[in-house]
């Protein structure tokens, strides 16, 4: 069976991460983040995003998003996001359950919000009968593999702040967006006006662990208590932190993301030449969305696993990872040709 394109969560672990965990496993360290590895990782993040940030380590992406959004919302508040947002589709209602805040969703063609779409929910302010929009949640890269550029992010952040609102970025694939834009990490976070970022590690070579980075630190005094209640406080935090230091060192996280992006471009370019395959979204990160003949999906999945994205449209999703090889691409493209031509 050909190695699949189901998700970057399917991929293995970077050797550098294993080495860092081995080094961190010797001796004793203080628990709950009071260790030298956590201090080192926080310093590493500050070198990338700026000194005026606060960093909190958590287990997973859902926990990172809940912690981020809970910092700025109360149960009478609302969170504006796309219909395809991970917090709406793939987190089992966790945000609404844990924060009590309502999700106000917006349909999009490319997974991206803009001012015009956001304005559809900008009403009812001060009316006690309506939830109050308080934070806008953006995903970078989006769930459809597209990327917000610097100008788009700045426009949304300026608009939100002008209306006494905040902006959260779900950055599970932030590394892929930065690699695509060829910009500095600060340009699309700190400088754009993002208030809080869920920084992903699991999809880019780590075993587990995410980081929540606050650029707006006005509410971070409450975060340790919220994190504890959310069961996201790891006693041996050094084993999350050491992984981050390993992937952040010498820009390894951007090198691996760039490779995944290149593999996605190669797959999209080759697959688009095959009759019956239509790429449906711009390939800007490491995800490809394509419509293929419905009757061929199962037989292809049996030989190389991937997910169906939209069953009604016969649209599938292929995801490349840091360890996807050109041989993987060639084998899969040959399979597509054999089955579709």
mmCIF file of C-alpha atoms in Angstrom:
data_model
loop_
_atom_site.group_PDB
_atom_site.id
_atom_site.type_symbol
_atom_site.label_atom_id
_atom_site.label_comp_id
_atom_site.label_asym_id
_atom_site.label_seq_id
_atom_site.Cartn_x
_atom_site.Cartn_y
_atom_site.Cartn_z
ATOM 1 C CA UNK A 1 0.000 0.000 0.000
ATOM 2 C CA UNK A 2 1.257 3.486 -0.902
ATOM 3 C CA UNK A 3 1.908 5.806 2.032
ATOM 4 C CA UNK A 4 -1.253 7.880 2.275
ATOM 5 C CA UNK A 5 -2.154 11.550 2.138
ATOM 6 C CA UNK A 6 -4.802 11.493 4.855
ATOM 7 C CA UNK A 7 -3.347 14.078 7.218
ATOM 8 C CA UNK A 8 -0.121 15.605 8.483
ATOM 9 C CA UNK A 9 -1.229 14.082 11.814
ATOM 10 C CA UNK A 10 -0.437 10.699 10.223
ATOM 11 C CA UNK A 11 3.228 11.561 9.817
ATOM 12 C CA UNK A 12 6.087 10.421 12.005
ATOM 13 C CA UNK A 13 8.341 12.424 14.285
ATOM 14 C CA UNK A 14 11.452 14.443 13.505
ATOM 15 C CA UNK A 15 14.717 12.846 14.687
ATOM 16 C CA UNK A 16 15.619 16.162 16.321
ATOM 17 C CA UNK A 17 12.523 15.864 18.497
ATOM 18 C CA UNK A 18 13.448 12.370 19.697
ATOM 19 C CA UNK A 19 16.938 13.590 20.496
ATOM 20 C CA UNK A 20 15.580 16.545 22.485
ATOM 21 C CA UNK A 21 13.256 14.277 24.462
ATOM 22 C CA UNK A 22 16.088 11.916 25.249
ATOM 23 C CA UNK A 23 18.201 14.786 26.561
ATOM 24 C CA UNK A 24 15.285 16.095 28.648
ATOM 25 C CA UNK A 25 14.633 12.671 30.182
ATOM 26 C CA UNK A 26 17.741 12.648 32.374
ATOM 27 C CA UNK A 27 17.692 13.959 35.903
ATOM 28 C CA UNK A 28 14.998 15.862 37.763
ATOM 29 C CA UNK A 29 13.365 19.164 36.888
ATOM 30 C CA UNK A 30 10.665 21.210 38.569
ATOM 31 C CA UNK A 31 7.161 20.380 37.344
ATOM 32 C CA UNK A 32 4.294 22.375 35.834
ATOM 33 C CA UNK A 33 6.449 24.602 33.672
ATOM 34 C CA UNK A 34 8.923 25.678 36.336
ATOM 35 C CA UNK A 35 11.804 23.974 34.564
ATOM 36 C CA UNK A 36 14.764 25.097 32.474
ATOM 37 C CA UNK A 37 13.405 23.531 29.267
ATOM 38 C CA UNK A 38 10.176 25.529 29.483
ATOM 39 C CA UNK A 39 12.155 28.709 30.129
ATOM 40 C CA UNK A 40 14.346 27.941 27.117
ATOM 41 C CA UNK A 41 11.378 27.324 24.810
ATOM 42 C CA UNK A 42 9.676 30.529 25.922
ATOM 43 C CA UNK A 43 12.890 32.427 25.193
ATOM 44 C CA UNK A 44 12.978 30.767 21.768
ATOM 45 C CA UNK A 45 9.447 31.952 21.041
ATOM 46 C CA UNK A 46 10.303 35.475 22.163
ATOM 47 C CA UNK A 47 13.268 35.519 19.786
ATOM 48 C CA UNK A 48 10.828 34.787 16.967
ATOM 49 C CA UNK A 49 7.735 36.788 17.903
ATOM 50 C CA UNK A 50 9.090 39.528 20.186
ATOM 51 C CA UNK A 51 9.757 40.001 23.867
ATOM 52 C CA UNK A 52 6.312 41.286 24.837
ATOM 53 C CA UNK A 53 4.491 37.968 24.663
ATOM 54 C CA UNK A 54 3.267 35.342 27.115
ATOM 55 C CA UNK A 55 3.531 31.638 26.240
ATOM 56 C CA UNK A 56 1.522 28.736 27.665
ATOM 57 C CA UNK A 57 2.058 25.105 26.704
ATOM 58 C CA UNK A 58 -0.861 22.724 26.245
ATOM 59 C CA UNK A 59 -1.427 19.163 25.050
ATOM 60 C CA UNK A 60 -3.345 19.593 21.798
ATOM 61 C CA UNK A 61 -4.908 21.939 19.256
ATOM 62 C CA UNK A 62 -8.404 21.866 20.699
ATOM 63 C CA UNK A 63 -7.021 22.780 24.104
ATOM 64 C CA UNK A 64 -4.971 25.579 22.561
ATOM 65 C CA UNK A 65 -8.021 27.033 20.817
ATOM 66 C CA UNK A 66 -10.225 26.827 23.912
ATOM 67 C CA UNK A 67 -7.576 28.464 26.087
ATOM 68 C CA UNK A 68 -7.008 31.212 23.507
ATOM 69 C CA UNK A 69 -10.666 32.054 23.071
ATOM 70 C CA UNK A 70 -11.639 31.671 26.726
ATOM 71 C CA UNK A 71 -9.109 34.343 27.648
ATOM 72 C CA UNK A 72 -11.146 37.024 25.873
ATOM 73 C CA UNK A 73 -14.741 35.825 26.116
ATOM 74 C CA UNK A 74 -17.555 35.280 28.562
ATOM 75 C CA UNK A 75 -20.660 33.162 28.090
ATOM 76 C CA UNK A 76 -22.683 36.072 26.676
ATOM 77 C CA UNK A 77 -20.057 36.708 23.983
ATOM 78 C CA UNK A 78 -19.859 35.334 20.441
ATOM 79 C CA UNK A 79 -16.958 34.144 18.293
ATOM 80 C CA UNK A 80 -17.088 34.878 14.560
ATOM 81 C CA UNK A 81 -15.493 32.207 12.352
ATOM 82 C CA UNK A 82 -15.941 30.485 8.993
ATOM 83 C CA UNK A 83 -18.288 27.530 8.578
ATOM 84 C CA UNK A 84 -15.264 25.367 7.796
ATOM 85 C CA UNK A 85 -13.294 26.489 10.876
ATOM 86 C CA UNK A 86 -11.777 23.672 12.902
ATOM 87 C CA UNK A 87 -13.405 25.058 16.043
ATOM 88 C CA UNK A 88 -16.792 24.678 14.341
ATOM 89 C CA UNK A 89 -16.392 21.401 12.439
ATOM 90 C CA UNK A 90 -13.811 19.241 14.188
ATOM 91 C CA UNK A 91 -13.802 20.006 17.902
ATOM 92 C CA UNK A 92 -17.067 18.362 18.956
ATOM 93 C CA UNK A 93 -18.591 21.628 20.216
ATOM 94 C CA UNK A 94 -15.747 22.002 22.713
ATOM 95 C CA UNK A 95 -15.463 25.777 22.362
ATOM 96 C CA UNK A 96 -19.132 26.397 23.041
ATOM 97 C CA UNK A 97 -19.232 23.876 25.885
ATOM 98 C CA UNK A 98 -16.112 25.084 27.664
ATOM 99 C CA UNK A 99 -16.291 28.844 27.088
ATOM 100 C CA UNK A 100 -20.086 29.124 26.866
ATOM 101 C CA UNK A 101 -19.653 31.499 23.931
ATOM 102 C CA UNK A 102 -21.704 31.054 20.770
ATOM 103 C CA UNK A 103 -20.043 30.484 17.404
ATOM 104 C CA UNK A 104 -21.332 32.760 14.648
ATOM 105 C CA UNK A 105 -20.316 31.055 11.415
ATOM 106 C CA UNK A 106 -19.844 32.500 7.950
ATOM 107 C CA UNK A 107 -19.985 30.560 4.657
ATOM 108 C CA UNK A 108 -16.993 31.156 2.395
ATOM 109 C CA UNK A 109 -15.705 29.858 -0.927
ATOM 110 C CA UNK A 110 -12.049 29.703 0.071
ATOM 111 C CA UNK A 111 -12.094 29.343 3.859
ATOM 112 C CA UNK A 112 -11.157 32.991 4.440
ATOM 113 C CA UNK A 113 -12.977 35.771 6.253
ATOM 114 C CA UNK A 114 -13.046 39.392 5.129
ATOM 115 C CA UNK A 115 -14.650 42.566 6.449
ATOM 116 C CA UNK A 116 -17.740 42.186 4.281
ATOM 117 C CA UNK A 117 -18.421 38.692 5.582
ATOM 118 C CA UNK A 118 -17.711 39.645 9.191
ATOM 119 C CA UNK A 119 -20.143 42.561 8.981
ATOM 120 C CA UNK A 120 -23.037 40.129 8.579
ATOM 121 C CA UNK A 121 -22.727 39.382 12.306
ATOM 122 C CA UNK A 122 -21.897 42.891 13.503
ATOM 123 C CA UNK A 123 -25.224 43.833 15.044
ATOM 124 C CA UNK A 124 -27.064 43.632 18.336
ATOM 125 C CA UNK A 125 -24.368 45.440 20.294
ATOM 126 C CA UNK A 126 -25.669 46.561 23.667
ATOM 127 C CA UNK A 127 -28.900 44.595 23.241
ATOM 128 C CA UNK A 128 -29.282 42.260 26.204
ATOM 129 C CA UNK A 129 -31.298 39.813 24.082
ATOM 130 C CA UNK A 130 -28.377 39.084 21.756
ATOM 131 C CA UNK A 131 -24.956 37.541 22.188
ATOM 132 C CA UNK A 132 -22.237 40.132 21.818
ATOM 133 C CA UNK A 133 -19.585 39.549 19.120
ATOM 134 C CA UNK A 134 -16.251 39.714 20.929
ATOM 135 C CA UNK A 135 -13.568 37.850 18.993
ATOM 136 C CA UNK A 136 -12.842 36.855 15.395
ATOM 137 C CA UNK A 137 -11.150 33.500 14.876
ATOM 138 C CA UNK A 138 -9.014 33.043 11.756
ATOM 139 C CA UNK A 139 -7.217 29.878 10.663
ATOM 140 C CA UNK A 140 -3.772 30.188 9.050
ATOM 141 C CA UNK A 141 -3.459 28.196 6.767
ATOM 142 C CA UNK A 142 -7.208 27.850 6.449
ATOM 143 C CA UNK A 143 -9.039 24.543 6.517
ATOM 144 C CA UNK A 144 -9.190 24.787 2.712
ATOM 145 C CA UNK A 145 -5.425 25.211 2.398
ATOM 146 C CA UNK A 146 -5.524 28.911 1.553
ATOM 147 C CA UNK A 147 -3.454 31.644 3.193
ATOM 148 C CA UNK A 148 -4.215 35.129 4.522
ATOM 149 C CA UNK A 149 -1.598 37.652 3.413
ATOM 150 C CA UNK A 150 -0.269 40.442 5.630
ATOM 151 C CA UNK A 151 -2.648 43.099 4.300
ATOM 152 C CA UNK A 152 -5.725 40.919 4.787
ATOM 153 C CA UNK A 153 -4.786 40.142 8.369
ATOM 154 C CA UNK A 154 -3.999 43.755 9.216
ATOM 155 C CA UNK A 155 -7.327 44.910 7.788
ATOM 156 C CA UNK A 156 -9.287 42.395 9.867
ATOM 157 C CA UNK A 157 -7.329 43.140 13.053
ATOM 158 C CA UNK A 158 -7.736 46.906 12.650
ATOM 159 C CA UNK A 159 -11.463 46.431 12.062
ATOM 160 C CA UNK A 160 -11.842 44.199 15.126
ATOM 161 C CA UNK A 161 -9.923 46.521 17.412
ATOM 162 C CA UNK A 162 -11.937 49.509 16.199
ATOM 163 C CA UNK A 163 -15.046 47.648 17.398
ATOM 164 C CA UNK A 164 -13.550 46.690 20.776
ATOM 165 C CA UNK A 165 -13.037 43.108 19.619
ATOM 166 C CA UNK A 166 -10.095 40.720 19.487
ATOM 167 C CA UNK A 167 -8.568 38.401 16.880
ATOM 168 C CA UNK A 168 -7.505 34.812 17.450
ATOM 169 C CA UNK A 169 -5.379 32.865 14.989
ATOM 170 C CA UNK A 170 -5.615 29.083 14.834
ATOM 171 C CA UNK A 171 -2.069 28.397 13.679
ATOM 172 C CA UNK A 172 -2.065 24.618 13.500
ATOM 173 C CA UNK A 173 -0.383 25.062 10.096
ATOM 174 C CA UNK A 174 1.099 28.521 10.632
ATOM 175 C CA UNK A 175 4.514 27.252 9.553
ATOM 176 C CA UNK A 176 3.128 26.344 6.128
ATOM 177 C CA UNK A 177 1.623 29.826 5.737
ATOM 178 C CA UNK A 178 4.891 31.557 6.639
ATOM 179 C CA UNK A 179 6.788 29.304 4.247
ATOM 180 C CA UNK A 180 4.348 30.154 1.462
ATOM 181 C CA UNK A 181 4.368 33.914 2.109
ATOM 182 C CA UNK A 182 8.149 33.993 2.625
ATOM 183 C CA UNK A 183 7.656 36.521 5.391
ATOM 184 C CA UNK A 184 8.877 36.759 8.958
ATOM 185 C CA UNK A 185 6.639 35.213 11.637
ATOM 186 C CA UNK A 186 6.092 38.630 13.201
ATOM 187 C CA UNK A 187 4.684 40.155 10.012
ATOM 188 C CA UNK A 188 1.535 38.036 10.091
ATOM 189 C CA UNK A 189 1.123 37.871 13.871
ATOM 190 C CA UNK A 190 2.643 40.546 16.087
ATOM 191 C CA UNK A 191 2.788 43.289 13.448
ATOM 192 C CA UNK A 192 -0.616 42.468 11.963
ATOM 193 C CA UNK A 193 -2.339 42.915 15.307
ATOM 194 C CA UNK A 194 -3.222 39.314 16.220
ATOM 195 C CA UNK A 195 -4.156 39.130 19.903
ATOM 196 C CA UNK A 196 -3.600 35.437 20.536
ATOM 197 C CA UNK A 197 -2.164 32.551 18.535
ATOM 198 C CA UNK A 198 -2.596 28.791 18.801
ATOM 199 C CA UNK A 199 0.833 27.672 17.596
ATOM 200 C CA UNK A 200 0.883 24.161 16.187
ATOM 201 C CA UNK A 201 3.610 21.595 16.673
ATOM 202 C CA UNK A 202 1.938 18.223 16.180
ATOM 203 C CA UNK A 203 1.318 18.636 12.439
ATOM 204 C CA UNK A 204 4.941 19.595 11.856
ATOM 205 C CA UNK A 205 7.058 16.846 13.346
ATOM 206 C CA UNK A 206 6.331 16.845 17.079
ATOM 207 C CA UNK A 207 4.843 13.947 19.044
ATOM 208 C CA UNK A 208 2.365 16.090 20.950
ATOM 209 C CA UNK A 209 2.021 19.592 22.290
ATOM 210 C CA UNK A 210 0.937 23.043 21.190
ATOM 211 C CA UNK A 211 1.678 26.542 22.468
ATOM 212 C CA UNK A 212 -0.680 29.443 23.107
ATOM 213 C CA UNK A 213 1.048 32.755 22.469
ATOM 214 C CA UNK A 214 -0.521 35.966 23.742
ATOM 215 C CA UNK A 215 0.487 39.162 21.969
ATOM 216 C CA UNK A 216 -2.224 40.999 23.883
ATOM 217 C CA UNK A 217 -1.305 40.138 27.460
ATOM 218 C CA UNK A 218 -4.087 42.089 29.168
ATOM 219 C CA UNK A 219 -5.913 38.935 30.308
ATOM 220 C CA UNK A 220 -3.071 36.501 30.870
ATOM 221 C CA UNK A 221 -3.288 36.731 34.645
ATOM 222 C CA UNK A 222 -6.301 34.426 34.445
ATOM 223 C CA UNK A 223 -4.784 31.935 32.005
ATOM 224 C CA UNK A 224 -3.013 29.591 34.475
ATOM 225 C CA UNK A 225 -6.343 28.953 36.207
ATOM 226 C CA UNK A 226 -8.255 28.452 32.961
ATOM 227 C CA UNK A 227 -5.578 26.091 31.639
ATOM 228 C CA UNK A 228 -5.733 24.026 34.839
ATOM 229 C CA UNK A 229 -9.532 23.735 34.657
ATOM 230 C CA UNK A 230 -9.270 22.692 31.014
ATOM 231 C CA UNK A 231 -6.940 19.833 32.032
ATOM 232 C CA UNK A 232 -4.236 21.240 29.738
ATOM 233 C CA UNK A 233 -1.545 21.748 32.384
ATOM 234 C CA UNK A 234 1.084 19.061 31.852
ATOM 235 C CA UNK A 235 2.989 18.128 34.990
ATOM 236 C CA UNK A 236 6.192 17.319 33.081
ATOM 237 C CA UNK A 237 5.936 20.357 30.847
ATOM 238 C CA UNK A 238 9.568 20.036 29.850
ATOM 239 C CA UNK A 239 8.626 17.253 27.435
ATOM 240 C CA UNK A 240 6.448 19.647 25.452
ATOM 241 C CA UNK A 241 8.888 22.536 25.734
ATOM 242 C CA UNK A 242 11.943 20.514 24.687
ATOM 243 C CA UNK A 243 10.176 19.503 21.476
ATOM 244 C CA UNK A 244 9.451 23.131 20.614
ATOM 245 C CA UNK A 245 13.044 24.176 21.185
ATOM 246 C CA UNK A 246 14.126 21.394 18.846
ATOM 247 C CA UNK A 247 11.805 22.395 15.984
ATOM 248 C CA UNK A 248 12.415 26.139 16.422
ATOM 249 C CA UNK A 249 16.207 25.745 16.372
ATOM 250 C CA UNK A 250 17.799 26.973 13.138
ATOM 251 C CA UNK A 251 14.328 27.430 11.602
ATOM 252 C CA UNK A 252 13.762 23.681 11.301
ATOM 253 C CA UNK A 253 9.987 24.265 11.582
ATOM 254 C CA UNK A 254 10.033 26.428 8.456
ATOM 255 C CA UNK A 255 12.299 24.071 6.525
ATOM 256 C CA UNK A 256 9.960 21.138 7.155
ATOM 257 C CA UNK A 257 6.920 23.237 6.250
ATOM 258 C CA UNK A 258 8.561 24.416 3.039
ATOM 259 C CA UNK A 259 9.210 20.808 2.076
ATOM 260 C CA UNK A 260 5.581 19.824 2.748
ATOM 261 C CA UNK A 261 4.412 22.787 0.649
ATOM 262 C CA UNK A 262 6.697 21.799 -2.235
ATOM 263 C CA UNK A 263 5.378 18.249 -2.171
ATOM 264 C CA UNK A 264 1.808 19.561 -2.241
ATOM 265 C CA UNK A 265 2.583 21.763 -5.239
ATOM 266 C CA UNK A 266 4.188 18.826 -7.036
ATOM 267 C CA UNK A 267 1.213 16.573 -6.336
ATOM 268 C CA UNK A 268 -1.275 19.238 -7.438
ATOM 269 C CA UNK A 269 0.646 19.994 -10.623
ATOM 270 C CA UNK A 270 0.924 16.343 -11.638
ATOM 271 C CA UNK A 271 -2.607 15.359 -10.608
ATOM 272 C CA UNK A 272 -4.165 18.302 -12.466
ATOM 273 C CA UNK A 273 -2.841 16.846 -15.751
ATOM 274 C CA UNK A 274 -4.921 13.699 -15.294
ATOM 275 C CA UNK A 275 -8.384 13.627 -16.934
ATOM 276 C CA UNK A 276 -11.118 13.555 -14.287
ATOM 277 C CA UNK A 277 -9.130 15.463 -11.654
ATOM 278 C CA UNK A 278 -10.008 19.081 -10.906
ATOM 279 C CA UNK A 279 -8.154 21.048 -8.229
ATOM 280 C CA UNK A 280 -10.741 23.174 -6.407
ATOM 281 C CA UNK A 281 -8.648 25.506 -4.210
ATOM 282 C CA UNK A 282 -5.394 27.395 -4.586
ATOM 283 C CA UNK A 283 -2.569 25.227 -3.277
ATOM 284 C CA UNK A 284 -0.802 27.608 -0.929
ATOM 285 C CA UNK A 285 0.110 25.311 1.933
ATOM 286 C CA UNK A 286 0.422 21.548 2.236
ATOM 287 C CA UNK A 287 -3.181 20.614 1.384
ATOM 288 C CA UNK A 288 -4.753 19.820 -1.988
ATOM 289 C CA UNK A 289 -8.493 19.713 -2.593
ATOM 290 C CA UNK A 290 -9.682 17.964 -5.719
ATOM 291 C CA UNK A 291 -12.821 16.635 -7.331
ATOM 292 C CA UNK A 292 -12.327 13.134 -8.717
ATOM 293 C CA UNK A 293 -14.779 10.576 -10.143
ATOM 294 C CA UNK A 294 -17.015 9.339 -7.344
ATOM 295 C CA UNK A 295 -16.834 5.699 -8.378
ATOM 296 C CA UNK A 296 -13.036 5.713 -8.142
ATOM 297 C CA UNK A 297 -12.673 7.041 -4.594
ATOM 298 C CA UNK A 298 -12.983 3.777 -2.692
ATOM 299 C CA UNK A 299 -10.644 1.804 -4.916
ATOM 300 C CA UNK A 300 -8.051 4.577 -4.617
ATOM 301 C CA UNK A 301 -8.446 4.748 -0.839
ATOM 302 C CA UNK A 302 -7.824 1.019 -0.578
ATOM 303 C CA UNK A 303 -4.392 1.513 -2.124
ATOM 304 C CA UNK A 304 -3.499 4.949 -0.738
ATOM 305 C CA UNK A 305 -5.578 6.418 2.076
ATOM 306 C CA UNK A 306 -7.020 9.946 1.974
ATOM 307 C CA UNK A 307 -10.184 11.598 3.249
ATOM 308 C CA UNK A 308 -13.314 12.592 1.390
ATOM 309 C CA UNK A 309 -13.871 16.292 2.088
ATOM 310 C CA UNK A 310 -17.285 16.873 0.479
ATOM 311 C CA UNK A 311 -19.133 13.685 -0.386
ATOM 312 C CA UNK A 312 -21.857 15.476 -2.339
ATOM 313 C CA UNK A 313 -19.317 17.174 -4.600
ATOM 314 C CA UNK A 314 -17.012 14.129 -4.790
ATOM 315 C CA UNK A 315 -14.269 16.373 -3.394
ATOM 316 C CA UNK A 316 -11.292 14.825 -1.619
ATOM 317 C CA UNK A 317 -8.386 16.197 0.404
ATOM 318 C CA UNK A 318 -4.745 15.187 0.057
ATOM 319 C CA UNK A 319 -2.260 16.378 2.699
ATOM 320 C CA UNK A 320 1.525 16.340 2.428
ATOM 321 C CA UNK A 321 3.846 16.243 5.433
ATOM 322 C CA UNK A 322 7.431 16.985 6.387
ATOM 323 C CA UNK A 323 8.291 13.380 5.561
ATOM 324 C CA UNK A 324 6.407 13.093 2.251
ATOM 325 C CA UNK A 325 8.848 12.111 -0.476
ATOM 326 C CA UNK A 326 8.904 12.604 -4.220
ATOM 327 C CA UNK A 327 8.604 8.843 -4.519
ATOM 328 C CA UNK A 328 5.344 9.011 -2.565
ATOM 329 C CA UNK A 329 4.050 11.585 -5.042
ATOM 330 C CA UNK A 330 5.135 9.629 -8.106
ATOM 331 C CA UNK A 331 3.574 6.394 -6.838
ATOM 332 C CA UNK A 332 0.273 8.086 -6.089
ATOM 333 C CA UNK A 333 0.152 9.967 -9.390
ATOM 334 C CA UNK A 334 0.840 6.724 -11.236
ATOM 335 C CA UNK A 335 -2.014 5.145 -9.289
ATOM 336 C CA UNK A 336 -4.329 8.006 -10.251
ATOM 337 C CA UNK A 337 -3.397 7.617 -13.910
ATOM 338 C CA UNK A 338 -3.929 3.868 -13.807
ATOM 339 C CA UNK A 339 -7.379 4.156 -12.257
ATOM 340 C CA UNK A 340 -8.697 7.293 -13.971
ATOM 341 C CA UNK A 341 -7.279 7.122 -17.490
#
